[in-house]
């Protein structure tokens, strides 16, 4: 449980511990001023932050994080985007939130001015990247274009905050945004109707969450494919009706076998494998839909004739738009799936490099590795 919270104003220090990215693979723990929330912003005391595959990319290559229009190295930049915490201070004009509220945070705050933002597609904001160095104007993505959560405090735009359901641990709450990405993918596919069939390819965090969310929404059957038995059995615990180890059985044949030759309505592609889209084309039925939540590093050949002839729709998603995170949080509040099964390890803020090592090398089957910044740890 959380420590009691002083509701009327929380004491906030002037400086805080924060990790900054000096160069590739060079994270350094330092002391920074605690940021001040501006209009429509709150200061979040970071309680827990999960490590994501994208954090590893930022650590090694810099991109997709960009600070001041360039690589994020040696700019006193703090990465980390899958965090949750407690509202510690309110900026001018904020009456939607109170000090002491427990919140999870979305990565993207859209500019709120462009066509896409007005459609709810704020993760595809047309002003992305136009606000470097001037966060009050335009889109920002915490842990990508502005400071993130590998620190004791972070500033967030009010639109990026989600209430953490009562009784949910800090560690589990860091997974709300991942569930939101899965929910957004299913939204983009047209919204899942109970009884529709789905294949999820790739049992990483987004794939596993896609299984859980789809099952919670009534998908039937849900088939998960992957290479690691431990991940696949976790997929079963999260609701998959069938799992297919593609080292043992051809995934397209397996899907055909399970569906009696019909194929499925939808594929959520979460593996990023070179041939994944071609396989997905063979898994969906005519008129079916495919959502790409992962992608290969290089250009890959695709059987476009098959796509056109079979009237197959393909979508790409970026992050989690259309308030999908709120819907994901609602499913988690109703305990429709056990997201916490994906949380495997917890470390302290000082141990961030060890936490990264566990995540990257999948030590002890690590999936979601959480760094606990404030408050007691939950197993
Ligand atoms: Zn992430
Ligand atoms: Zn915008």
mmCIF file of C-alpha atoms and ligand atoms in Angstrom:
data_model
loop_
_atom_site.group_PDB
_atom_site.id
_atom_site.type_symbol
_atom_site.label_atom_id
_atom_site.label_comp_id
_atom_site.label_asym_id
_atom_site.label_seq_id
_atom_site.Cartn_x
_atom_site.Cartn_y
_atom_site.Cartn_z
ATOM 1 C CA UNK A 1 0.000 0.000 0.000
ATOM 2 C CA UNK A 2 1.046 3.573 -0.429
ATOM 3 C CA UNK A 3 2.313 5.814 2.300
ATOM 4 C CA UNK A 4 -0.283 8.306 3.531
ATOM 5 C CA UNK A 5 -0.349 11.387 1.386
ATOM 6 C CA UNK A 6 -0.611 14.929 2.612
ATOM 7 C CA UNK A 7 -3.590 16.147 0.587
ATOM 8 C CA UNK A 8 -3.126 19.905 0.886
ATOM 9 C CA UNK A 9 0.221 20.460 -0.696
ATOM 10 C CA UNK A 10 2.991 17.964 -0.618
ATOM 11 C CA UNK A 11 6.415 19.068 0.466
ATOM 12 C CA UNK A 12 8.540 19.218 -2.655
ATOM 13 C CA UNK A 13 12.316 19.665 -2.481
ATOM 14 C CA UNK A 14 14.185 22.167 -4.678
ATOM 15 C CA UNK A 15 16.407 19.556 -6.286
ATOM 16 C CA UNK A 16 15.941 15.915 -7.206
ATOM 17 C CA UNK A 17 17.862 12.852 -8.269
ATOM 18 C CA UNK A 18 17.624 12.269 -12.017
ATOM 19 C CA UNK A 19 19.381 10.088 -14.568
ATOM 20 C CA UNK A 20 20.703 11.885 -17.642
ATOM 21 C CA UNK A 21 21.982 10.507 -20.941
ATOM 22 C CA UNK A 22 25.563 11.688 -21.622
ATOM 23 C CA UNK A 23 26.303 9.505 -24.637
ATOM 24 C CA UNK A 24 25.387 6.115 -26.090
ATOM 25 C CA UNK A 25 25.174 3.647 -23.173
ATOM 26 C CA UNK A 26 26.184 6.403 -20.760
ATOM 27 C CA UNK A 27 23.534 7.111 -18.169
ATOM 28 C CA UNK A 28 24.601 9.226 -15.197
ATOM 29 C CA UNK A 29 22.794 9.849 -11.921
ATOM 30 C CA UNK A 30 22.858 13.535 -11.089
ATOM 31 C CA UNK A 31 21.042 16.254 -9.191
ATOM 32 C CA UNK A 32 18.646 18.533 -11.111
ATOM 33 C CA UNK A 33 16.258 21.295 -10.098
ATOM 34 C CA UNK A 34 12.707 19.997 -9.595
ATOM 35 C CA UNK A 35 10.766 21.345 -12.609
ATOM 36 C CA UNK A 36 7.957 23.881 -12.154
ATOM 37 C CA UNK A 37 4.563 23.054 -13.652
ATOM 38 C CA UNK A 38 3.283 25.745 -16.027
ATOM 39 C CA UNK A 39 -0.317 26.509 -17.014
ATOM 40 C CA UNK A 40 -2.291 23.291 -17.701
ATOM 41 C CA UNK A 41 0.499 21.221 -16.187
ATOM 42 C CA UNK A 42 1.077 19.349 -12.940
ATOM 43 C CA UNK A 43 4.207 18.209 -11.185
ATOM 44 C CA UNK A 44 4.150 14.418 -10.763
ATOM 45 C CA UNK A 45 6.194 12.776 -8.031
ATOM 46 C CA UNK A 46 7.405 9.691 -9.872
ATOM 47 C CA UNK A 47 6.593 6.617 -7.798
ATOM 48 C CA UNK A 48 7.429 3.886 -10.308
ATOM 49 C CA UNK A 49 8.691 3.690 -13.888
ATOM 50 C CA UNK A 50 8.911 0.668 -16.180
ATOM 51 C CA UNK A 51 11.623 0.050 -18.752
ATOM 52 C CA UNK A 52 10.478 -0.273 -22.365
ATOM 53 C CA UNK A 53 12.230 -1.542 -25.499
ATOM 54 C CA UNK A 54 12.205 2.012 -26.813
ATOM 55 C CA UNK A 55 14.248 3.140 -23.805
ATOM 56 C CA UNK A 56 16.947 0.698 -24.909
ATOM 57 C CA UNK A 57 16.891 2.206 -28.414
ATOM 58 C CA UNK A 58 17.285 5.677 -26.922
ATOM 59 C CA UNK A 59 20.125 4.486 -24.705
ATOM 60 C CA UNK A 60 22.046 2.993 -27.618
ATOM 61 C CA UNK A 61 21.151 5.200 -30.606
ATOM 62 C CA UNK A 62 19.581 8.315 -29.167
ATOM 63 C CA UNK A 63 16.651 8.142 -31.581
ATOM 64 C CA UNK A 64 13.684 8.154 -31.409
ATOM 65 C CA UNK A 65 14.367 10.675 -28.619
ATOM 66 C CA UNK A 66 15.230 14.126 -29.966
ATOM 67 C CA UNK A 67 16.132 17.177 -27.950
ATOM 68 C CA UNK A 68 16.453 20.577 -29.582
ATOM 69 C CA UNK A 69 15.939 18.925 -32.969
ATOM 70 C CA UNK A 70 18.957 16.624 -32.619
ATOM 71 C CA UNK A 71 20.272 13.564 -30.816
ATOM 72 C CA UNK A 72 19.525 13.623 -27.079
ATOM 73 C CA UNK A 73 23.125 13.094 -25.936
ATOM 74 C CA UNK A 74 24.912 15.486 -23.553
ATOM 75 C CA UNK A 75 21.822 17.670 -23.190
ATOM 76 C CA UNK A 76 21.028 16.887 -19.567
ATOM 77 C CA UNK A 77 18.085 14.874 -20.937
ATOM 78 C CA UNK A 78 16.247 12.428 -18.671
ATOM 79 C CA UNK A 79 14.637 9.483 -20.537
ATOM 80 C CA UNK A 80 11.902 7.152 -19.227
ATOM 81 C CA UNK A 81 8.269 7.297 -20.345
ATOM 82 C CA UNK A 82 6.320 4.464 -18.685
ATOM 83 C CA UNK A 83 5.912 6.076 -15.286
ATOM 84 C CA UNK A 84 3.216 6.682 -12.728
ATOM 85 C CA UNK A 85 3.150 8.702 -9.560
ATOM 86 C CA UNK A 86 1.368 11.187 -7.369
ATOM 87 C CA UNK A 87 0.321 14.719 -8.246
ATOM 88 C CA UNK A 88 2.587 16.919 -6.129
ATOM 89 C CA UNK A 89 1.877 20.427 -7.423
ATOM 90 C CA UNK A 90 -0.641 22.107 -9.721
ATOM 91 C CA UNK A 91 0.193 24.641 -12.407
ATOM 92 C CA UNK A 92 -1.880 27.755 -13.019
ATOM 93 C CA UNK A 93 -5.515 27.093 -13.885
ATOM 94 C CA UNK A 94 -5.492 23.366 -13.109
ATOM 95 C CA UNK A 95 -8.698 22.286 -11.376
ATOM 96 C CA UNK A 96 -9.075 18.828 -12.948
ATOM 97 C CA UNK A 97 -6.573 17.231 -10.570
ATOM 98 C CA UNK A 98 -5.731 17.457 -6.894
ATOM 99 C CA UNK A 99 -2.472 17.145 -5.042
ATOM 100 C CA UNK A 100 -2.289 13.542 -3.863
ATOM 101 C CA UNK A 101 -4.076 12.018 -6.892
ATOM 102 C CA UNK A 102 -2.372 8.845 -8.107
ATOM 103 C CA UNK A 103 -1.837 9.012 -11.850
ATOM 104 C CA UNK A 104 -0.437 7.053 -14.747
ATOM 105 C CA UNK A 105 0.757 9.150 -17.669
ATOM 106 C CA UNK A 106 0.506 8.970 -21.426
ATOM 107 C CA UNK A 107 3.661 9.738 -23.355
ATOM 108 C CA UNK A 108 2.250 12.206 -25.865
ATOM 109 C CA UNK A 109 0.625 15.530 -25.231
ATOM 110 C CA UNK A 110 -0.600 16.691 -28.608
ATOM 111 C CA UNK A 111 -0.500 20.350 -29.547
ATOM 112 C CA UNK A 112 -4.312 20.418 -29.330
ATOM 113 C CA UNK A 113 -4.343 22.795 -32.306
ATOM 114 C CA UNK A 114 -3.760 20.659 -35.387
ATOM 115 C CA UNK A 115 -6.214 18.609 -37.422
ATOM 116 C CA UNK A 116 -5.028 15.271 -36.026
ATOM 117 C CA UNK A 117 -5.170 16.412 -32.419
ATOM 118 C CA UNK A 118 -8.706 17.652 -32.985
ATOM 119 C CA UNK A 119 -9.572 14.153 -34.230
ATOM 120 C CA UNK A 120 -8.164 12.603 -31.037
ATOM 121 C CA UNK A 121 -5.087 11.341 -32.888
ATOM 122 C CA UNK A 122 -2.653 13.255 -30.705
ATOM 123 C CA UNK A 123 0.096 10.650 -31.050
ATOM 124 C CA UNK A 124 0.132 11.588 -34.741
ATOM 125 C CA UNK A 125 0.186 15.318 -33.964
ATOM 126 C CA UNK A 126 1.167 17.313 -37.040
ATOM 127 C CA UNK A 127 3.271 19.576 -34.862
ATOM 128 C CA UNK A 128 5.481 16.751 -33.609
ATOM 129 C CA UNK A 129 9.007 18.034 -33.403
ATOM 130 C CA UNK A 130 8.066 21.665 -33.903
ATOM 131 C CA UNK A 131 8.215 22.455 -30.214
ATOM 132 C CA UNK A 132 11.811 21.605 -29.361
ATOM 133 C CA UNK A 133 12.973 23.940 -26.668
ATOM 134 C CA UNK A 134 9.517 25.518 -26.313
ATOM 135 C CA UNK A 135 7.236 23.010 -24.683
ATOM 136 C CA UNK A 136 4.392 25.460 -24.176
ATOM 137 C CA UNK A 137 3.777 25.465 -27.920
ATOM 138 C CA UNK A 138 2.897 22.217 -29.547
ATOM 139 C CA UNK A 139 3.356 18.514 -29.159
ATOM 140 C CA UNK A 140 5.635 16.903 -26.648
ATOM 141 C CA UNK A 141 6.486 13.351 -25.690
ATOM 142 C CA UNK A 142 7.897 12.905 -22.214
ATOM 143 C CA UNK A 143 11.053 10.796 -22.256
ATOM 144 C CA UNK A 144 11.434 11.541 -25.995
ATOM 145 C CA UNK A 145 11.360 15.301 -26.619
ATOM 146 C CA UNK A 146 11.129 16.467 -22.998
ATOM 147 C CA UNK A 147 12.369 15.096 -19.706
ATOM 148 C CA UNK A 148 10.867 11.796 -18.633
ATOM 149 C CA UNK A 149 10.520 9.599 -15.583
ATOM 150 C CA UNK A 150 13.934 8.196 -14.630
ATOM 151 C CA UNK A 151 13.910 10.895 -11.974
ATOM 152 C CA UNK A 152 12.113 11.810 -8.762
ATOM 153 C CA UNK A 153 9.738 14.297 -10.409
ATOM 154 C CA UNK A 154 8.391 15.084 -13.878
ATOM 155 C CA UNK A 155 6.048 17.705 -15.320
ATOM 156 C CA UNK A 156 2.998 16.523 -17.256
ATOM 157 C CA UNK A 157 0.306 18.206 -19.299
ATOM 158 C CA UNK A 158 -3.129 17.588 -17.703
ATOM 159 C CA UNK A 159 -4.408 15.767 -20.785
ATOM 160 C CA UNK A 160 -1.789 13.041 -20.339
ATOM 161 C CA UNK A 161 -2.941 11.987 -16.867
ATOM 162 C CA UNK A 162 -5.069 8.938 -16.032
ATOM 163 C CA UNK A 163 -6.411 8.074 -12.570
ATOM 164 C CA UNK A 164 -4.852 4.930 -11.153
ATOM 165 C CA UNK A 165 -7.667 2.583 -10.100
ATOM 166 C CA UNK A 166 -8.184 2.127 -6.364
ATOM 167 C CA UNK A 167 -6.155 -0.698 -4.879
ATOM 168 C CA UNK A 168 -3.788 -1.073 -7.854
ATOM 169 C CA UNK A 169 -0.086 -1.243 -6.976
ATOM 170 C CA UNK A 170 2.348 1.316 -8.383
ATOM 171 C CA UNK A 171 4.118 -1.455 -10.265
ATOM 172 C CA UNK A 172 0.946 -2.621 -12.014
ATOM 173 C CA UNK A 173 -0.033 0.977 -12.772
ATOM 174 C CA UNK A 174 3.103 1.413 -14.900
ATOM 175 C CA UNK A 175 1.520 -1.133 -17.271
ATOM 176 C CA UNK A 176 -1.628 0.915 -17.939
ATOM 177 C CA UNK A 177 -0.049 2.726 -20.876
ATOM 178 C CA UNK A 178 1.119 -0.548 -22.467
ATOM 179 C CA UNK A 179 -2.447 -1.822 -22.199
ATOM 180 C CA UNK A 180 -3.505 1.499 -23.751
ATOM 181 C CA UNK A 181 -1.309 0.872 -26.791
ATOM 182 C CA UNK A 182 -2.922 -2.536 -27.269
ATOM 183 C CA UNK A 183 -6.366 -0.973 -26.870
ATOM 184 C CA UNK A 184 -5.538 1.704 -29.431
ATOM 185 C CA UNK A 185 -4.442 -0.980 -31.900
ATOM 186 C CA UNK A 186 -7.786 -2.745 -31.523
ATOM 187 C CA UNK A 187 -9.578 0.615 -31.892
ATOM 188 C CA UNK A 188 -7.729 1.329 -35.109
ATOM 189 C CA UNK A 189 -8.747 -2.079 -36.461
ATOM 190 C CA UNK A 190 -12.298 -0.814 -36.208
ATOM 191 C CA UNK A 191 -13.155 -1.764 -32.643
ATOM 192 C CA UNK A 192 -13.422 -5.327 -31.572
ATOM 193 C CA UNK A 193 -16.835 -6.971 -31.422
ATOM 194 C CA UNK A 194 -17.313 -9.986 -29.155
ATOM 195 C CA UNK A 195 -16.890 -13.218 -31.058
ATOM 196 C CA UNK A 196 -14.448 -11.861 -33.616
ATOM 197 C CA UNK A 197 -11.216 -13.756 -34.044
ATOM 198 C CA UNK A 198 -7.714 -12.396 -33.577
ATOM 199 C CA UNK A 199 -4.146 -13.521 -34.028
ATOM 200 C CA UNK A 200 -1.471 -11.713 -32.041
ATOM 201 C CA UNK A 201 2.031 -12.273 -33.420
ATOM 202 C CA UNK A 202 4.870 -11.731 -30.940
ATOM 203 C CA UNK A 203 4.509 -12.159 -27.157
ATOM 204 C CA UNK A 204 6.342 -9.018 -26.055
ATOM 205 C CA UNK A 205 4.623 -6.614 -23.642
ATOM 206 C CA UNK A 206 2.343 -5.081 -26.309
ATOM 207 C CA UNK A 207 1.522 -8.496 -27.778
ATOM 208 C CA UNK A 208 0.675 -9.938 -24.379
ATOM 209 C CA UNK A 209 -1.446 -6.906 -23.566
ATOM 210 C CA UNK A 210 -3.206 -7.231 -26.919
ATOM 211 C CA UNK A 211 -4.178 -10.775 -25.995
ATOM 212 C CA UNK A 212 -5.456 -9.654 -22.598
ATOM 213 C CA UNK A 213 -7.413 -6.639 -23.854
ATOM 214 C CA UNK A 214 -8.914 -8.502 -26.836
ATOM 215 C CA UNK A 215 -10.028 -11.329 -24.590
ATOM 216 C CA UNK A 216 -11.507 -8.852 -22.106
ATOM 217 C CA UNK A 217 -13.507 -7.388 -25.016
ATOM 218 C CA UNK A 218 -14.839 -10.821 -25.965
ATOM 219 C CA UNK A 219 -12.632 -11.845 -28.906
ATOM 220 C CA UNK A 220 -12.916 -15.537 -29.802
ATOM 221 C CA UNK A 221 -10.642 -17.282 -30.519
ATOM 222 C CA UNK A 222 -7.481 -15.363 -29.604
ATOM 223 C CA UNK A 223 -4.366 -17.047 -30.965
ATOM 224 C CA UNK A 224 -0.876 -15.991 -29.844
ATOM 225 C CA UNK A 225 2.243 -16.903 -31.813
ATOM 226 C CA UNK A 226 5.864 -16.675 -30.678
ATOM 227 C CA UNK A 227 9.125 -18.493 -30.145
ATOM 228 C CA UNK A 228 9.480 -18.713 -26.376
ATOM 229 C CA UNK A 229 7.356 -21.194 -24.440
ATOM 230 C CA UNK A 230 7.552 -19.201 -21.186
ATOM 231 C CA UNK A 231 6.085 -16.127 -22.879
ATOM 232 C CA UNK A 232 3.453 -18.204 -24.648
ATOM 233 C CA UNK A 233 2.302 -19.814 -21.418
ATOM 234 C CA UNK A 234 2.053 -16.353 -19.886
ATOM 235 C CA UNK A 235 -0.104 -15.459 -22.899
ATOM 236 C CA UNK A 236 -2.386 -18.342 -21.957
ATOM 237 C CA UNK A 237 -2.695 -17.015 -18.427
ATOM 238 C CA UNK A 238 -3.616 -13.637 -19.891
ATOM 239 C CA UNK A 239 -6.410 -15.227 -21.891
ATOM 240 C CA UNK A 240 -5.080 -16.670 -25.175
ATOM 241 C CA UNK A 241 -7.276 -19.553 -26.347
ATOM 242 C CA UNK A 242 -4.445 -21.042 -28.393
ATOM 243 C CA UNK A 243 -0.697 -20.505 -28.459
ATOM 244 C CA UNK A 244 1.571 -21.516 -31.318
ATOM 245 C CA UNK A 245 5.325 -21.928 -30.972
ATOM 246 C CA UNK A 246 6.493 -21.058 -34.479
ATOM 247 C CA UNK A 247 9.685 -23.065 -33.967
ATOM 248 C CA UNK A 248 7.503 -26.159 -33.747
ATOM 249 C CA UNK A 249 4.649 -25.400 -36.127
ATOM 250 C CA UNK A 250 4.195 -23.116 -39.123
ATOM 251 C CA UNK A 251 2.059 -20.250 -37.787
ATOM 252 C CA UNK A 252 -0.059 -19.857 -40.929
ATOM 253 C CA UNK A 253 -0.895 -23.572 -40.997
ATOM 254 C CA UNK A 254 -1.644 -23.468 -37.278
ATOM 255 C CA UNK A 255 -4.090 -20.564 -37.705
ATOM 256 C CA UNK A 256 -5.762 -22.349 -40.617
ATOM 257 C CA UNK A 257 -6.031 -25.523 -38.541
ATOM 258 C CA UNK A 258 -7.491 -23.748 -35.500
ATOM 259 C CA UNK A 259 -10.025 -21.756 -37.535
ATOM 260 C CA UNK A 260 -11.071 -24.686 -39.716
ATOM 261 C CA UNK A 261 -9.445 -23.084 -42.764
ATOM 262 C CA UNK A 262 -11.317 -19.803 -42.439
ATOM 263 C CA UNK A 263 -8.611 -17.530 -41.102
ATOM 264 C CA UNK A 264 -9.217 -14.719 -38.612
ATOM 265 C CA UNK A 265 -10.841 -11.295 -38.668
ATOM 266 C CA UNK A 266 -7.796 -9.461 -37.337
ATOM 267 C CA UNK A 267 -4.069 -9.752 -36.827
ATOM 268 C CA UNK A 268 -2.182 -7.587 -34.343
ATOM 269 C CA UNK A 269 1.437 -7.735 -35.480
ATOM 270 C CA UNK A 270 3.737 -7.210 -32.481
ATOM 271 C CA UNK A 271 6.855 -9.157 -33.516
ATOM 272 C CA UNK A 272 8.562 -6.874 -36.037
ATOM 273 C CA UNK A 273 9.714 -9.995 -37.936
ATOM 274 C CA UNK A 274 10.691 -9.489 -41.595
ATOM 275 C CA UNK A 275 7.998 -11.777 -42.953
ATOM 276 C CA UNK A 276 5.320 -10.977 -40.380
ATOM 277 C CA UNK A 277 3.102 -8.925 -42.693
ATOM 278 C CA UNK A 278 3.167 -11.611 -45.391
ATOM 279 C CA UNK A 279 2.226 -14.229 -42.832
ATOM 280 C CA UNK A 280 -0.514 -11.994 -41.467
ATOM 281 C CA UNK A 281 -1.899 -11.705 -45.039
ATOM 282 C CA UNK A 282 -2.206 -15.488 -45.028
ATOM 283 C CA UNK A 283 -3.832 -15.555 -41.589
ATOM 284 C CA UNK A 284 -6.666 -13.060 -42.086
ATOM 285 C CA UNK A 285 -9.741 -13.891 -44.096
ATOM 286 C CA UNK A 286 -10.838 -11.852 -47.115
ATOM 287 C CA UNK A 287 -11.714 -8.332 -46.035
ATOM 288 C CA UNK A 288 -9.673 -8.855 -42.859
ATOM 289 C CA UNK A 289 -7.626 -6.241 -41.059
ATOM 290 C CA UNK A 290 -4.046 -6.118 -39.869
ATOM 291 C CA UNK A 291 -2.588 -3.683 -37.363
ATOM 292 C CA UNK A 292 1.171 -3.237 -37.244
ATOM 293 C CA UNK A 293 2.400 -2.341 -33.769
ATOM 294 C CA UNK A 294 5.998 -3.389 -34.549
ATOM 295 C CA UNK A 295 8.177 -3.200 -37.638
ATOM 296 C CA UNK A 296 11.412 -4.633 -39.090
ATOM 297 C CA UNK A 297 14.571 -2.506 -39.128
ATOM 298 C CA UNK A 298 14.897 -2.725 -42.931
ATOM 299 C CA UNK A 299 12.534 -2.446 -45.883
ATOM 300 C CA UNK A 300 10.899 -5.780 -46.610
ATOM 301 C CA UNK A 301 9.100 -7.216 -49.651
ATOM 302 C CA UNK A 302 5.324 -7.521 -49.255
ATOM 303 C CA UNK A 303 2.862 -9.462 -51.404
ATOM 304 C CA UNK A 304 0.744 -6.440 -52.342
ATOM 305 C CA UNK A 305 -1.245 -8.348 -54.954
ATOM 306 C CA UNK A 306 -2.556 -10.624 -52.227
ATOM 307 C CA UNK A 307 -3.432 -7.626 -50.103
ATOM 308 C CA UNK A 308 -5.410 -5.927 -52.878
ATOM 309 C CA UNK A 309 -7.085 -9.029 -54.277
ATOM 310 C CA UNK A 310 -8.355 -10.006 -50.852
ATOM 311 C CA UNK A 311 -9.461 -6.539 -49.828
ATOM 312 C CA UNK A 312 -7.220 -6.594 -46.784
ATOM 313 C CA UNK A 313 -6.717 -3.441 -44.733
ATOM 314 C CA UNK A 314 -3.392 -2.653 -43.081
ATOM 315 C CA UNK A 315 -2.952 -0.051 -40.343
ATOM 316 C CA UNK A 316 0.039 1.285 -38.460
ATOM 317 C CA UNK A 317 -0.248 2.715 -34.968
ATOM 318 C CA UNK A 318 1.915 5.138 -33.117
ATOM 319 C CA UNK A 319 1.657 4.983 -29.335
ATOM 320 C CA UNK A 320 -1.796 5.292 -27.863
ATOM 321 C CA UNK A 321 -4.258 7.854 -29.188
ATOM 322 C CA UNK A 322 -7.971 8.532 -28.771
ATOM 323 C CA UNK A 323 -7.852 8.209 -24.977
ATOM 324 C CA UNK A 324 -7.373 4.451 -25.362
ATOM 325 C CA UNK A 325 -5.380 4.487 -22.136
ATOM 326 C CA UNK A 326 -8.499 5.495 -20.202
ATOM 327 C CA UNK A 327 -10.386 2.512 -21.593
ATOM 328 C CA UNK A 328 -7.468 0.201 -20.807
ATOM 329 C CA UNK A 329 -7.387 1.533 -17.243
ATOM 330 C CA UNK A 330 -11.120 0.830 -16.943
ATOM 331 C CA UNK A 331 -10.580 -2.808 -17.942
ATOM 332 C CA UNK A 332 -7.752 -3.097 -15.438
ATOM 333 C CA UNK A 333 -9.847 -1.462 -12.695
ATOM 334 C CA UNK A 334 -12.475 -4.146 -13.315
ATOM 335 C CA UNK A 335 -9.722 -6.779 -13.062
ATOM 336 C CA UNK A 336 -10.625 -8.140 -16.475
ATOM 337 C CA UNK A 337 -7.074 -9.450 -16.816
ATOM 338 C CA UNK A 338 -4.070 -9.808 -14.586
ATOM 339 C CA UNK A 339 -1.644 -7.270 -16.005
ATOM 340 C CA UNK A 340 0.593 -7.672 -12.997
ATOM 341 C CA UNK A 341 1.666 -11.098 -14.268
ATOM 342 C CA UNK A 342 3.866 -9.179 -16.709
ATOM 343 C CA UNK A 343 5.750 -7.342 -13.964
ATOM 344 C CA UNK A 344 8.734 -9.510 -13.117
ATOM 345 C CA UNK A 345 11.394 -7.380 -11.387
ATOM 346 C CA UNK A 346 11.705 -4.244 -9.253
ATOM 347 C CA UNK A 347 14.810 -2.134 -8.584
ATOM 348 C CA UNK A 348 15.511 1.182 -6.859
ATOM 349 C CA UNK A 349 16.239 4.404 -8.766
ATOM 350 C CA UNK A 350 19.973 4.118 -8.053
ATOM 351 C CA UNK A 351 19.947 0.646 -9.631
ATOM 352 C CA UNK A 352 18.661 1.768 -13.041
ATOM 353 C CA UNK A 353 21.692 0.323 -14.920
ATOM 354 C CA UNK A 354 21.057 -3.090 -13.313
ATOM 355 C CA UNK A 355 17.372 -2.801 -14.174
ATOM 356 C CA UNK A 356 18.343 -2.172 -17.821
ATOM 357 C CA UNK A 357 20.670 -5.174 -17.743
ATOM 358 C CA UNK A 358 17.869 -7.440 -16.504
ATOM 359 C CA UNK A 359 15.514 -6.110 -19.165
ATOM 360 C CA UNK A 360 17.969 -6.325 -22.058
ATOM 361 C CA UNK A 361 19.391 -9.741 -21.249
ATOM 362 C CA UNK A 362 16.024 -11.086 -20.099
ATOM 363 C CA UNK A 363 17.686 -12.303 -16.935
ATOM 364 C CA UNK A 364 15.330 -14.619 -15.022
ATOM 365 C CA UNK A 365 12.782 -14.278 -17.865
ATOM 366 C CA UNK A 366 12.416 -10.552 -17.200
ATOM 367 C CA UNK A 367 9.469 -8.950 -19.001
ATOM 368 C CA UNK A 368 8.483 -5.700 -17.348
ATOM 369 C CA UNK A 369 11.241 -4.415 -15.123
ATOM 370 C CA UNK A 370 10.099 -1.609 -12.847
ATOM 371 C CA UNK A 371 12.166 1.013 -11.066
ATOM 372 C CA UNK A 372 10.555 2.065 -7.804
ATOM 373 C CA UNK A 373 11.335 5.701 -7.097
ATOM 374 C CA UNK A 374 9.131 6.568 -4.104
ATOM 375 C CA UNK A 375 7.045 4.556 -1.661
ATOM 376 C CA UNK A 376 7.188 0.892 -0.654
ATOM 377 C CA UNK A 377 7.806 -1.913 -3.103
ATOM 378 C CA UNK A 378 5.149 -4.442 -3.982
ATOM 379 C CA UNK A 379 6.150 -8.013 -4.833
HETATM 380 ZN ZN1 LIG B 1 7.169 2.304 -24.015
HETATM 381 ZN ZN1 LIG B 2 -1.386 18.473 -32.836
#
